[in-house]
PDB file of C-alpha atoms and ligand atoms in Angstrom:
ATOM      1  CA  MET A  21      -0.031  -0.023   0.010  1.00 40.00           C
ATOM      2  CA  GLU A  22       1.366   3.382  -0.875  1.00 40.00           C
ATOM      3  CA  PRO A  23       2.171   5.604   2.174  1.00 41.00           C
ATOM      4  CA  SER A  24      -0.203   8.318   1.075  1.00 39.00           C
ATOM      5  CA  SER A  25      -3.133   6.103   0.163  1.00 38.00           C
ATOM      6  CA  VAL A  26      -6.308   6.321   2.211  1.00 37.00           C
ATOM      7  CA  THR A  27      -8.262   3.316   3.329  1.00 36.00           C
ATOM      8  CA  THR A  28     -11.231   2.875   5.659  1.00 35.00           C
ATOM      9  CA  LEU A  29     -11.633   0.900   8.925  1.00 39.00           C
ATOM     10  CA  SER A  30     -14.751  -1.144   9.351  1.00 40.00           C
ATOM     11  CA  THR A  31     -15.976   1.740  11.618  1.00 40.00           C
ATOM     12  CA  GLY A  32     -16.053   4.003   8.574  1.00 38.00           C
ATOM     13  CA  VAL A  33     -13.319   6.180   9.965  1.00 38.00           C
ATOM     14  CA  PRO A  34     -10.873   7.420   7.346  1.00 38.00           C
ATOM     15  CA  PHE A  35      -7.433   6.020   7.957  1.00 38.00           C
ATOM     16  CA  ARG A  36      -4.033   6.757   6.471  1.00 35.00           C
ATOM     17  CA  PRO A  37      -1.625   3.868   7.192  1.00 37.00           C
ATOM     18  CA  ALA A  38       1.701   5.737   6.837  1.00 34.00           C
ATOM     19  CA  LEU A  39       2.238   7.386  10.167  1.00 34.00           C
ATOM     20  CA  ARG A  40       5.005   8.466  12.474  1.00 33.00           C
ATOM     21  CA  THR A  41       5.232   6.850  15.834  1.00 33.00           C
ATOM     22  CA  ARG A  42       4.515   9.025  18.800  1.00 32.00           C
ATOM     23  CA  ALA A  43       5.820   8.431  22.264  1.00 33.00           C
ATOM     24  CA  TYR A  44       2.374   8.371  23.813  1.00 34.00           C
ATOM     25  CA  SER A  45      -0.546   5.951  23.572  1.00 35.00           C
ATOM     26  CA  VAL A  46      -4.293   5.776  24.370  1.00 36.00           C
ATOM     27  CA  THR A  47      -6.153   3.224  26.395  1.00 36.00           C
ATOM     28  CA  ILE A  48      -9.263   1.817  24.958  1.00 38.00           C
ATOM     29  CA  LYS A  49     -11.708  -0.188  27.160  1.00 39.00           C
ATOM     30  CA  GLY A  50     -13.098  -3.165  25.309  1.00 40.00           C
ATOM     31  CA  SER A  51     -14.878  -6.317  26.343  1.00 41.00           C
ATOM     32  CA  PHE A  52     -11.505  -7.946  26.654  1.00 41.00           C
ATOM     33  CA  GLY A  53     -10.198  -5.482  29.190  1.00 40.00           C
ATOM     34  CA  LYS A  54      -7.976  -2.478  28.506  1.00 39.00           C
ATOM     35  CA  VAL A  55      -5.771  -2.494  25.458  1.00 41.00           C
ATOM     36  CA  ARG A  56      -3.244   0.294  25.033  1.00 41.00           C
ATOM     37  CA  LEU A  57      -3.036   1.399  21.371  1.00 42.00           C
ATOM     38  CA  PRO A  58      -0.170   3.528  20.219  1.00 40.00           C
ATOM     39  CA  ARG A  59      -1.201   6.984  19.132  1.00 43.00           C
ATOM     40  CA  ALA A  60       0.058   6.036  15.657  1.00 40.00           C
ATOM     41  CA  LEU A  61      -3.010   3.884  15.105  1.00 42.00           C
ATOM     42  CA  LEU A  62      -5.528   6.410  16.284  1.00 43.00           C
ATOM     43  CA  GLU A  63      -3.883   9.530  14.873  1.00 41.00           C
ATOM     44  CA  PRO A  64      -5.534   9.488  11.420  1.00 42.00           C
ATOM     45  CA  ILE A  65      -8.877   9.875  13.026  1.00 37.00           C
ATOM     46  CA  HIS A  66      -7.853  13.353  14.289  1.00 37.00           C
ATOM     47  CA  LYS A  67      -5.403  14.223  11.513  1.00 36.00           C
ATOM     48  CA  SER A  68      -5.685  17.699  10.202  1.00 34.00           C
ATOM     49  CA  ARG A  69      -5.242  18.868   6.626  1.00 36.00           C
ATOM     50  CA  ALA A  70      -1.964  20.500   7.550  1.00 36.00           C
ATOM     51  CA  LEU A  71      -0.574  17.195   8.873  1.00 35.00           C
ATOM     52  CA  VAL A  72      -1.724  15.317   5.784  1.00 35.00           C
ATOM     53  CA  GLN A  73       0.273  17.744   3.692  1.00 38.00           C
ATOM     54  CA  ASP A  74       3.208  17.357   5.974  1.00 38.00           C
ATOM     55  CA  ASP A  75       3.097  13.594   5.629  1.00 39.00           C
ATOM     56  CA  ALA A  76       2.822  13.825   1.901  1.00 38.00           C
ATOM     57  CA  SER A  77       6.134  15.797   1.833  1.00 40.00           C
ATOM     58  CA  HIS A  78       7.829  13.079   3.783  1.00 40.00           C
ATOM     59  CA  ARG A  79       6.360  10.213   1.711  1.00 41.00           C
ATOM     60  CA  GLY A  80       6.778   7.795   4.685  1.00 42.00           C
ATOM     61  CA  HIS A  81      10.517   8.220   4.853  1.00 41.00           C
ATOM     62  CA  SER A  82      10.499   9.044   8.590  1.00 43.00           C
ATOM     63  CA  PRO A  83      12.745   6.592  10.400  1.00 42.00           C
ATOM     64  CA  LEU A  84      10.047   6.367  13.062  1.00 47.00           C
ATOM     65  CA  SER A  85       7.278   5.042  10.778  1.00 53.00           C
ATOM     66  CA  PRO A  86       5.814   1.843  12.254  1.00 56.00           C
ATOM     67  CA  SER A  87       6.319  -1.180  10.106  1.00 65.00           C
ATOM     68  CA  PHE A  88       3.416  -2.760   8.138  1.00 64.00           C
ATOM     69  CA  ALA A  89       3.625  -5.712  10.487  1.00 65.00           C
ATOM     70  CA  ASP A  90       3.325  -3.481  13.513  1.00 64.00           C
ATOM     71  CA  ARG A  91       0.284  -1.713  11.961  1.00 63.00           C
ATOM     72  CA  SER A  92      -1.299  -5.070  11.139  1.00 65.00           C
ATOM     73  CA  ARG A  93      -0.834  -6.218  14.722  1.00 58.00           C
ATOM     74  CA  LEU A  94      -2.305  -2.966  16.097  1.00 58.00           C
ATOM     75  CA  LEU A  95      -5.256  -3.168  13.760  1.00 61.00           C
ATOM     76  CA  ARG A  96      -5.859  -6.711  15.016  1.00 59.00           C
ATOM     77  CA  LEU A  97      -5.876  -5.300  18.550  1.00 56.00           C
ATOM     78  CA  TRP A  98      -8.333  -2.707  17.464  1.00 58.00           C
ATOM     79  CA  ALA A  99     -10.611  -5.410  15.987  1.00 54.00           C
ATOM     80  CA  VAL A 100     -10.405  -7.434  19.174  1.00 52.00           C
ATOM     81  CA  THR A 101     -11.732  -4.463  21.241  1.00 55.00           C
ATOM     82  CA  GLU A 102     -15.077  -4.477  19.328  1.00 69.00           C
ATOM     83  CA  LEU A 103     -17.748  -4.931  21.927  1.00 88.00           C
ATOM     84  CA  LEU A 104     -19.086  -8.492  21.978  1.00 94.00           C
ATOM     85  CA  PRO A 105     -22.796  -8.913  21.627  1.00 96.00           C
ATOM     86  CA  GLU A 106     -24.722  -9.606  24.870  1.00 96.00           C
ATOM     87  CA  PHE A 107     -25.896 -13.091  25.538  1.00 98.00           C
ATOM     88  CA  PRO A 108     -28.498 -13.075  28.301  1.00 97.00           C
ATOM     89  CA  TYR A 109     -28.249 -16.856  28.779  1.00 98.00           C
ATOM     90  CA  HIS A 110     -24.527 -17.093  28.599  1.00 98.00           C
ATOM     91  CA  PRO A 111     -23.285 -13.819  30.093  1.00 97.00           C
ATOM     92  CA  ASP A 112     -19.475 -14.337  29.756  1.00 96.00           C
ATOM     93  CA  PRO A 113     -18.668 -16.780  26.983  1.00 97.00           C
ATOM     94  CA  VAL A 114     -15.081 -15.546  26.835  1.00 96.00           C
ATOM     95  CA  ALA A 115     -14.579 -16.500  30.504  1.00 95.00           C
ATOM     96  CA  THR A 116     -16.235 -19.891  29.902  1.00 95.00           C
ATOM     97  CA  GLY A 117     -13.830 -20.376  26.975  1.00 95.00           C
ATOM     98  CA  VAL A 118     -16.263 -20.875  24.084  1.00 96.00           C
ATOM     99  CA  ILE A 119     -15.590 -17.601  22.469  1.00 97.00           C
ATOM    100  CA  VAL A 120     -11.921 -16.858  21.835  1.00 96.00           C
ATOM    101  CA  PRO A 121      -9.957 -14.125  20.061  1.00 95.00           C
ATOM    102  CA  SER A 122      -9.203 -15.222  16.525  1.00 94.00           C
ATOM    103  CA  GLY A 123      -8.423 -13.989  13.011  1.00 94.00           C
ATOM    104  CA  THR A 124     -10.957 -16.424  11.550  1.00 94.00           C
ATOM    105  CA  VAL A 125     -13.272 -15.179   8.807  1.00 96.00           C
ATOM    106  CA  CYS A 126     -16.891 -16.021   9.829  1.00 96.00           C
ATOM    107  CA  ILE A 127     -18.529 -18.410   7.432  1.00 97.00           C
ATOM    108  CA  CYS A 128     -21.876 -16.691   7.932  1.00 96.00           C
ATOM    109  CA  CYS A 129     -21.140 -12.947   7.648  1.00 96.00           C
ATOM    110  CA  GLY A 130     -17.782 -13.247   5.755  1.00 96.00           C
ATOM    111  CA  ARG A 131     -16.095 -10.864   8.165  1.00 95.00           C
ATOM    112  CA  GLU A 132     -13.174 -11.128  10.404  1.00 95.00           C
ATOM    113  CA  ARG A 133     -14.558  -9.919  13.671  1.00 93.00           C
ATOM    114  CA  GLY A 134     -11.720 -10.681  16.082  1.00 94.00           C
ATOM    115  CA  TYR A 135     -13.475 -13.601  17.826  1.00 96.00           C
ATOM    116  CA  VAL A 136     -14.634 -17.076  16.852  1.00 97.00           C
ATOM    117  CA  TYR A 137     -17.028 -19.458  18.571  1.00 97.00           C
ATOM    118  CA  LYS A 138     -15.423 -22.767  19.540  1.00 96.00           C
ATOM    119  CA  GLY A 139     -18.258 -24.502  21.335  1.00 96.00           C
ATOM    120  CA  PRO A 140     -20.615 -27.126  20.067  1.00 95.00           C
ATOM    121  CA  VAL A 141     -22.709 -26.511  16.973  1.00 96.00           C
ATOM    122  CA  TYR A 142     -25.481 -28.905  15.887  1.00 95.00           C
ATOM    123  CA  ALA A 143     -25.970 -28.473  12.118  1.00 92.00           C
ATOM    124  CA  ALA A 144     -25.575 -30.345   8.833  1.00 91.00           C
ATOM    125  CA  ASP A 145     -22.650 -28.148   7.861  1.00 90.00           C
ATOM    126  CA  GLU A 146     -19.296 -28.280   9.650  1.00 91.00           C
ATOM    127  CA  LEU A 147     -19.426 -24.998  11.547  1.00 93.00           C
ATOM    128  CA  ALA A 148     -17.008 -25.630  14.384  1.00 92.00           C
ATOM    129  CA  TYR A 149     -14.561 -22.693  14.726  1.00 95.00           C
ATOM    130  CA  ARG A 150     -16.237 -20.968  11.837  1.00 96.00           C
ATOM    131  CA  LEU A 151     -18.919 -18.672  13.347  1.00 97.00           C
ATOM    132  CA  CYS A 152     -18.506 -15.266  14.918  1.00 97.00           C
ATOM    133  CA  PRO A 153     -20.411 -14.368  18.169  1.00 97.00           C
ATOM    134  CA  TRP A 154     -22.510 -11.659  16.266  1.00 97.00           C
ATOM    135  CA  CYS A 155     -23.965 -14.277  13.877  1.00 97.00           C
ATOM    136  CA  ILE A 156     -24.930 -16.423  16.854  1.00 98.00           C
ATOM    137  CA  ALA A 157     -26.465 -13.460  18.770  1.00 97.00           C
ATOM    138  CA  ASP A 158     -28.638 -12.132  15.913  1.00 97.00           C
ATOM    139  CA  GLY A 159     -29.861 -15.567  14.863  1.00 97.00           C
ATOM    140  CA  GLY A 160     -28.143 -15.279  11.486  1.00 97.00           C
ATOM    141  CA  ALA A 161     -26.220 -18.565  11.794  1.00 97.00           C
ATOM    142  CA  ALA A 162     -29.271 -20.412  13.055  1.00 97.00           C
ATOM    143  CA  GLU A 163     -31.384 -19.147  10.189  1.00 97.00           C
ATOM    144  CA  ARG A 164     -28.806 -19.764   7.468  1.00 96.00           C
ATOM    145  CA  PHE A 165     -27.526 -23.047   8.480  1.00 97.00           C
ATOM    146  CA  ASP A 166     -30.331 -24.411  10.670  1.00 96.00           C
ATOM    147  CA  ALA A 167     -27.758 -24.346  13.412  1.00 96.00           C
ATOM    148  CA  HIS A 168     -28.458 -25.209  17.050  1.00 96.00           C
ATOM    149  CA  PHE A 169     -26.151 -24.609  19.995  1.00 96.00           C
ATOM    150  CA  THR A 170     -27.671 -26.960  22.506  1.00 92.00           C
ATOM    151  CA  ALA A 171     -28.231 -30.682  22.197  1.00 88.00           C
ATOM    152  CA  GLY A 172     -31.873 -30.077  22.898  1.00 85.00           C
ATOM    153  CA  THR A 173     -31.682 -31.618  26.330  1.00 86.00           C
ATOM    154  CA  CYS A 174     -33.369 -29.518  29.011  1.00 89.00           C
ATOM    155  CA  LEU A 175     -33.344 -29.618  32.807  1.00 91.00           C
ATOM    156  CA  GLY A 176     -35.768 -28.046  35.165  1.00 90.00           C
ATOM    157  CA  ASP A 177     -39.003 -26.305  34.127  1.00 89.00           C
ATOM    158  CA  ASP A 178     -40.891 -26.588  30.913  1.00 90.00           C
ATOM    159  CA  VAL A 179     -40.774 -23.271  29.031  1.00 93.00           C
ATOM    160  CA  ALA A 180     -42.420 -21.651  26.006  1.00 92.00           C
ATOM    161  CA  LEU A 181     -40.874 -22.619  22.622  1.00 93.00           C
ATOM    162  CA  GLU A 182     -39.562 -19.082  21.907  1.00 95.00           C
ATOM    163  CA  VAL A 183     -37.681 -19.178  25.247  1.00 96.00           C
ATOM    164  CA  PHE A 184     -36.021 -22.486  24.344  1.00 96.00           C
ATOM    165  CA  ALA A 185     -35.282 -21.141  20.827  1.00 96.00           C
ATOM    166  CA  ALA A 186     -33.449 -18.027  22.357  1.00 97.00           C
ATOM    167  CA  VAL A 187     -31.156 -20.478  24.142  1.00 97.00           C
ATOM    168  CA  ASP A 188     -30.933 -23.095  21.456  1.00 96.00           C
ATOM    169  CA  GLN A 189     -30.495 -20.797  18.406  1.00 97.00           C
ATOM    170  CA  ARG A 190     -29.080 -17.497  19.668  1.00 98.00           C
ATOM    171  CA  THR A 191     -26.857 -18.453  22.645  1.00 98.00           C
ATOM    172  CA  PRO A 192     -23.326 -19.890  22.541  1.00 98.00           C
ATOM    173  CA  GLY A 193     -23.386 -23.406  23.984  1.00 97.00           C
ATOM    174  CA  PHE A 194     -20.805 -25.045  26.196  1.00 96.00           C
ATOM    175  CA  THR A 195     -18.690 -28.180  26.078  1.00 93.00           C
ATOM    176  CA  ALA A 196     -19.313 -30.946  28.576  1.00 92.00           C
ATOM    177  CA  TRP A 197     -18.066 -34.536  28.900  1.00 93.00           C
ATOM    178  CA  GLN A 198     -21.517 -35.780  27.771  1.00 90.00           C
ATOM    179  CA  GLU A 199     -24.067 -33.961  25.686  1.00 91.00           C
ATOM    180  CA  PRO A 200     -24.556 -30.559  27.363  1.00 93.00           C
ATOM    181  CA  GLN A 201     -27.820 -29.866  29.141  1.00 94.00           C
ATOM    182  CA  TRP A 202     -29.401 -26.476  29.807  1.00 96.00           C
ATOM    183  CA  PHE A 203     -31.333 -25.424  32.895  1.00 96.00           C
ATOM    184  CA  PHE A 204     -34.735 -23.692  32.634  1.00 97.00           C
ATOM    185  CA  HIS A 205     -36.294 -22.129  35.779  1.00 97.00           C
ATOM    186  CA  CYS A 206     -39.192 -19.747  36.470  1.00 96.00           C
ATOM    187  CA  ALA A 207     -40.407 -20.007  32.912  1.00 95.00           C
ATOM    188  CA  ASP A 208     -37.091 -18.733  31.493  1.00 97.00           C
ATOM    189  CA  GLY A 209     -33.720 -20.070  30.475  1.00 97.00           C
ATOM    190  CA  ALA A 210     -31.109 -19.879  33.205  1.00 97.00           C
ATOM    191  CA  ALA A 211     -27.830 -18.148  32.592  1.00 98.00           C
ATOM    192  CA  PHE A 212     -24.860 -20.497  32.175  1.00 97.00           C
ATOM    193  CA  LEU A 213     -22.039 -19.392  34.450  1.00 97.00           C
ATOM    194  CA  GLY A 214     -19.473 -22.075  33.521  1.00 96.00           C
ATOM    195  CA  PRO A 215     -17.956 -25.381  34.503  1.00 96.00           C
ATOM    196  CA  VAL A 216     -17.117 -25.598  38.188  1.00 97.00           C
ATOM    197  CA  GLY A 217     -15.516 -27.992  40.696  1.00 97.00           C
ATOM    198  CA  SER A 218     -15.760 -28.554  44.403  1.00 96.00           C
ATOM    199  CA  ALA A 219     -13.547 -25.483  45.057  1.00 95.00           C
ATOM    200  CA  GLU A 220     -15.944 -23.162  43.316  1.00 95.00           C
ATOM    201  CA  LEU A 221     -19.039 -24.855  44.709  1.00 96.00           C
ATOM    202  CA  ALA A 222     -17.831 -24.363  48.330  1.00 95.00           C
ATOM    203  CA  VAL A 223     -19.676 -21.003  48.356  1.00 96.00           C
ATOM    204  CA  TYR A 224     -22.912 -22.540  46.896  1.00 96.00           C
ATOM    205  CA  PRO A 225     -23.991 -25.076  49.647  1.00 95.00           C
ATOM    206  CA  GLU A 226     -27.522 -25.212  48.230  1.00 95.00           C
ATOM    207  CA  VAL A 227     -26.026 -26.302  44.858  1.00 96.00           C
ATOM    208  CA  LEU A 228     -23.908 -28.970  46.606  1.00 96.00           C
ATOM    209  CA  GLU A 229     -27.083 -30.216  48.266  1.00 95.00           C
ATOM    210  CA  MET A 230     -28.809 -30.348  44.821  1.00 94.00           C
ATOM    211  CA  LEU A 231     -25.894 -32.387  43.400  1.00 95.00           C
ATOM    212  CA  ARG A 232     -25.895 -34.657  46.454  1.00 95.00           C
ATOM    213  CA  ARG A 233     -29.665 -35.396  45.794  1.00 93.00           C
ATOM    214  CA  GLU A 234     -28.837 -36.053  42.122  1.00 91.00           C
ATOM    215  CA  ALA A 235     -26.045 -38.496  42.958  1.00 93.00           C
ATOM    216  CA  ASN A 236     -28.176 -40.158  45.667  1.00 93.00           C
ATOM    217  CA  GLY A 237     -30.738 -40.758  43.001  1.00 93.00           C
ATOM    218  CA  TRP A 238     -28.208 -42.910  41.141  1.00 92.00           C
ATOM    219  CA  GLY A 239     -28.305 -45.385  44.048  1.00 94.00           C
ATOM    220  CA  TRP A 240     -24.715 -44.727  45.114  1.00 93.00           C
ATOM    221  CA  PRO A 241     -23.693 -45.307  48.834  1.00 94.00           C
ATOM    222  CA  SER A 242     -23.279 -42.050  50.663  1.00 94.00           C
ATOM    223  CA  GLU A 243     -19.480 -42.366  50.929  1.00 95.00           C
ATOM    224  CA  GLN A 244     -19.270 -42.712  47.218  1.00 95.00           C
ATOM    225  CA  VAL A 245     -21.490 -39.669  46.752  1.00 95.00           C
ATOM    226  CA  GLU A 246     -19.338 -37.572  49.082  1.00 96.00           C
ATOM    227  CA  TYR A 247     -16.129 -38.779  47.310  1.00 96.00           C
ATOM    228  CA  PHE A 248     -17.717 -37.860  43.949  1.00 96.00           C
ATOM    229  CA  LEU A 249     -18.688 -34.372  45.128  1.00 96.00           C
ATOM    230  CA  ALA A 250     -15.251 -33.697  46.499  1.00 96.00           C
ATOM    231  CA  SER A 251     -13.604 -34.883  43.291  1.00 96.00           C
ATOM    232  CA  LEU A 252     -15.475 -32.423  41.108  1.00 96.00           C
ATOM    233  CA  ASP A 253     -13.096 -30.257  39.187  1.00 96.00           C
ATOM    234  CA  LYS A 254     -13.764 -27.723  36.530  1.00 93.00           C
ATOM    235  CA  ASP A 255     -10.881 -29.059  34.484  1.00 92.00           C
ATOM    236  CA  GLY A 256     -11.035 -32.580  35.730  1.00 91.00           C
ATOM    237  CA  GLU A 257     -12.815 -35.800  34.747  1.00 92.00           C
ATOM    238  CA  ALA A 258     -15.899 -35.121  36.830  1.00 95.00           C
ATOM    239  CA  THR A 259     -17.330 -31.586  36.355  1.00 96.00           C
ATOM    240  CA  ALA A 260     -20.371 -29.596  37.491  1.00 96.00           C
ATOM    241  CA  TYR A 261     -22.016 -27.041  35.257  1.00 97.00           C
ATOM    242  CA  LEU A 262     -23.317 -23.938  37.103  1.00 98.00           C
ATOM    243  CA  PHE A 263     -26.371 -21.814  36.167  1.00 98.00           C
ATOM    244  CA  ARG A 264     -28.215 -18.958  37.677  1.00 98.00           C
ATOM    245  CA  CYS A 265     -31.963 -18.408  37.279  1.00 97.00           C
ATOM    246  CA  ARG A 266     -32.540 -15.059  35.613  1.00 97.00           C
ATOM    247  CA  VAL A 267     -35.805 -14.609  37.568  1.00 97.00           C
ATOM    248  CA  CYS A 268     -35.306 -15.862  41.138  1.00 97.00           C
ATOM    249  CA  ALA A 269     -31.442 -15.911  41.066  1.00 97.00           C
ATOM    250  CA  ALA A 270     -31.355 -19.497  42.441  1.00 96.00           C
ATOM    251  CA  HIS A 271     -28.137 -21.289  41.478  1.00 97.00           C
ATOM    252  CA  LEU A 272     -28.560 -24.596  39.686  1.00 96.00           C
ATOM    253  CA  ALA A 273     -26.111 -27.262  38.589  1.00 96.00           C
ATOM    254  CA  TYR A 274     -25.765 -30.735  37.251  1.00 95.00           C
ATOM    255  CA  THR A 275     -22.696 -32.994  36.874  1.00 95.00           C
ATOM    256  CA  ASP A 276     -21.247 -35.305  34.346  1.00 91.00           C
ATOM    257  CA  PHE A 277     -18.026 -37.128  33.919  1.00 91.00           C
ATOM    258  CA  ALA A 278     -15.691 -38.724  31.307  1.00 90.00           C
TER     259      ALA A 278
HETATM  260 ZN1  LIG B 313     -20.405 -13.730  11.487  1.00 55.63          ZN
HETATM  261 ZN1  LIG B 314     -36.025 -19.303  39.193  1.00 55.63          ZN
END
């Protein structure tokens, strides 16, 4: 690209790539925390006509010009700071690990959005690692590919079909040892908080009691049930999956294992 050429960011902001590095930087708050971007990346947004003329006279020969690779990296950082869509039934899919920063081009919208979904997809097409969060949130992926993000297995209350569809077709799923199951409570889908183990569950005695009842129902002796509950590990071979009701705030969980 010629130093004086003008291109456009996805935000529609005019951007000239040939810039001189400045010693200061700007902090941008994104969904992924704070990212400090060198002023060189942001400068074109504010650049005055006088500075443009000044740059043209230098034709990018400044020894302080950031390299193309540097600018590419900075632009990637810029893309990653785009705010993720909100998922009412899976409030932090980055923390639960199913949405990750990535340079993947989304197979649905054809754009590189800075993130890709790596959770389960139930569809005829192979969509794993190929959908951006935005095409999940707006239902575009579900509509275009008849994609579902749950295995269709529900726990808890019966709910209206549209409530189930909001979870099944517009919410990132999660990975479990067996087919993942979603909790419904108070006529709504519960919010998935993530995989947890006995350490995380220590502050949820009511959830531990719920899991104890579940394991007792399997006909296990009580010592085996207690051993099982103590062995739960969010990264181990027996894991609990924690939800919170969006209506009554009750915490809910179930377990599975390898
Ligand atoms: Zn997309
Ligand atoms: Zn509830």
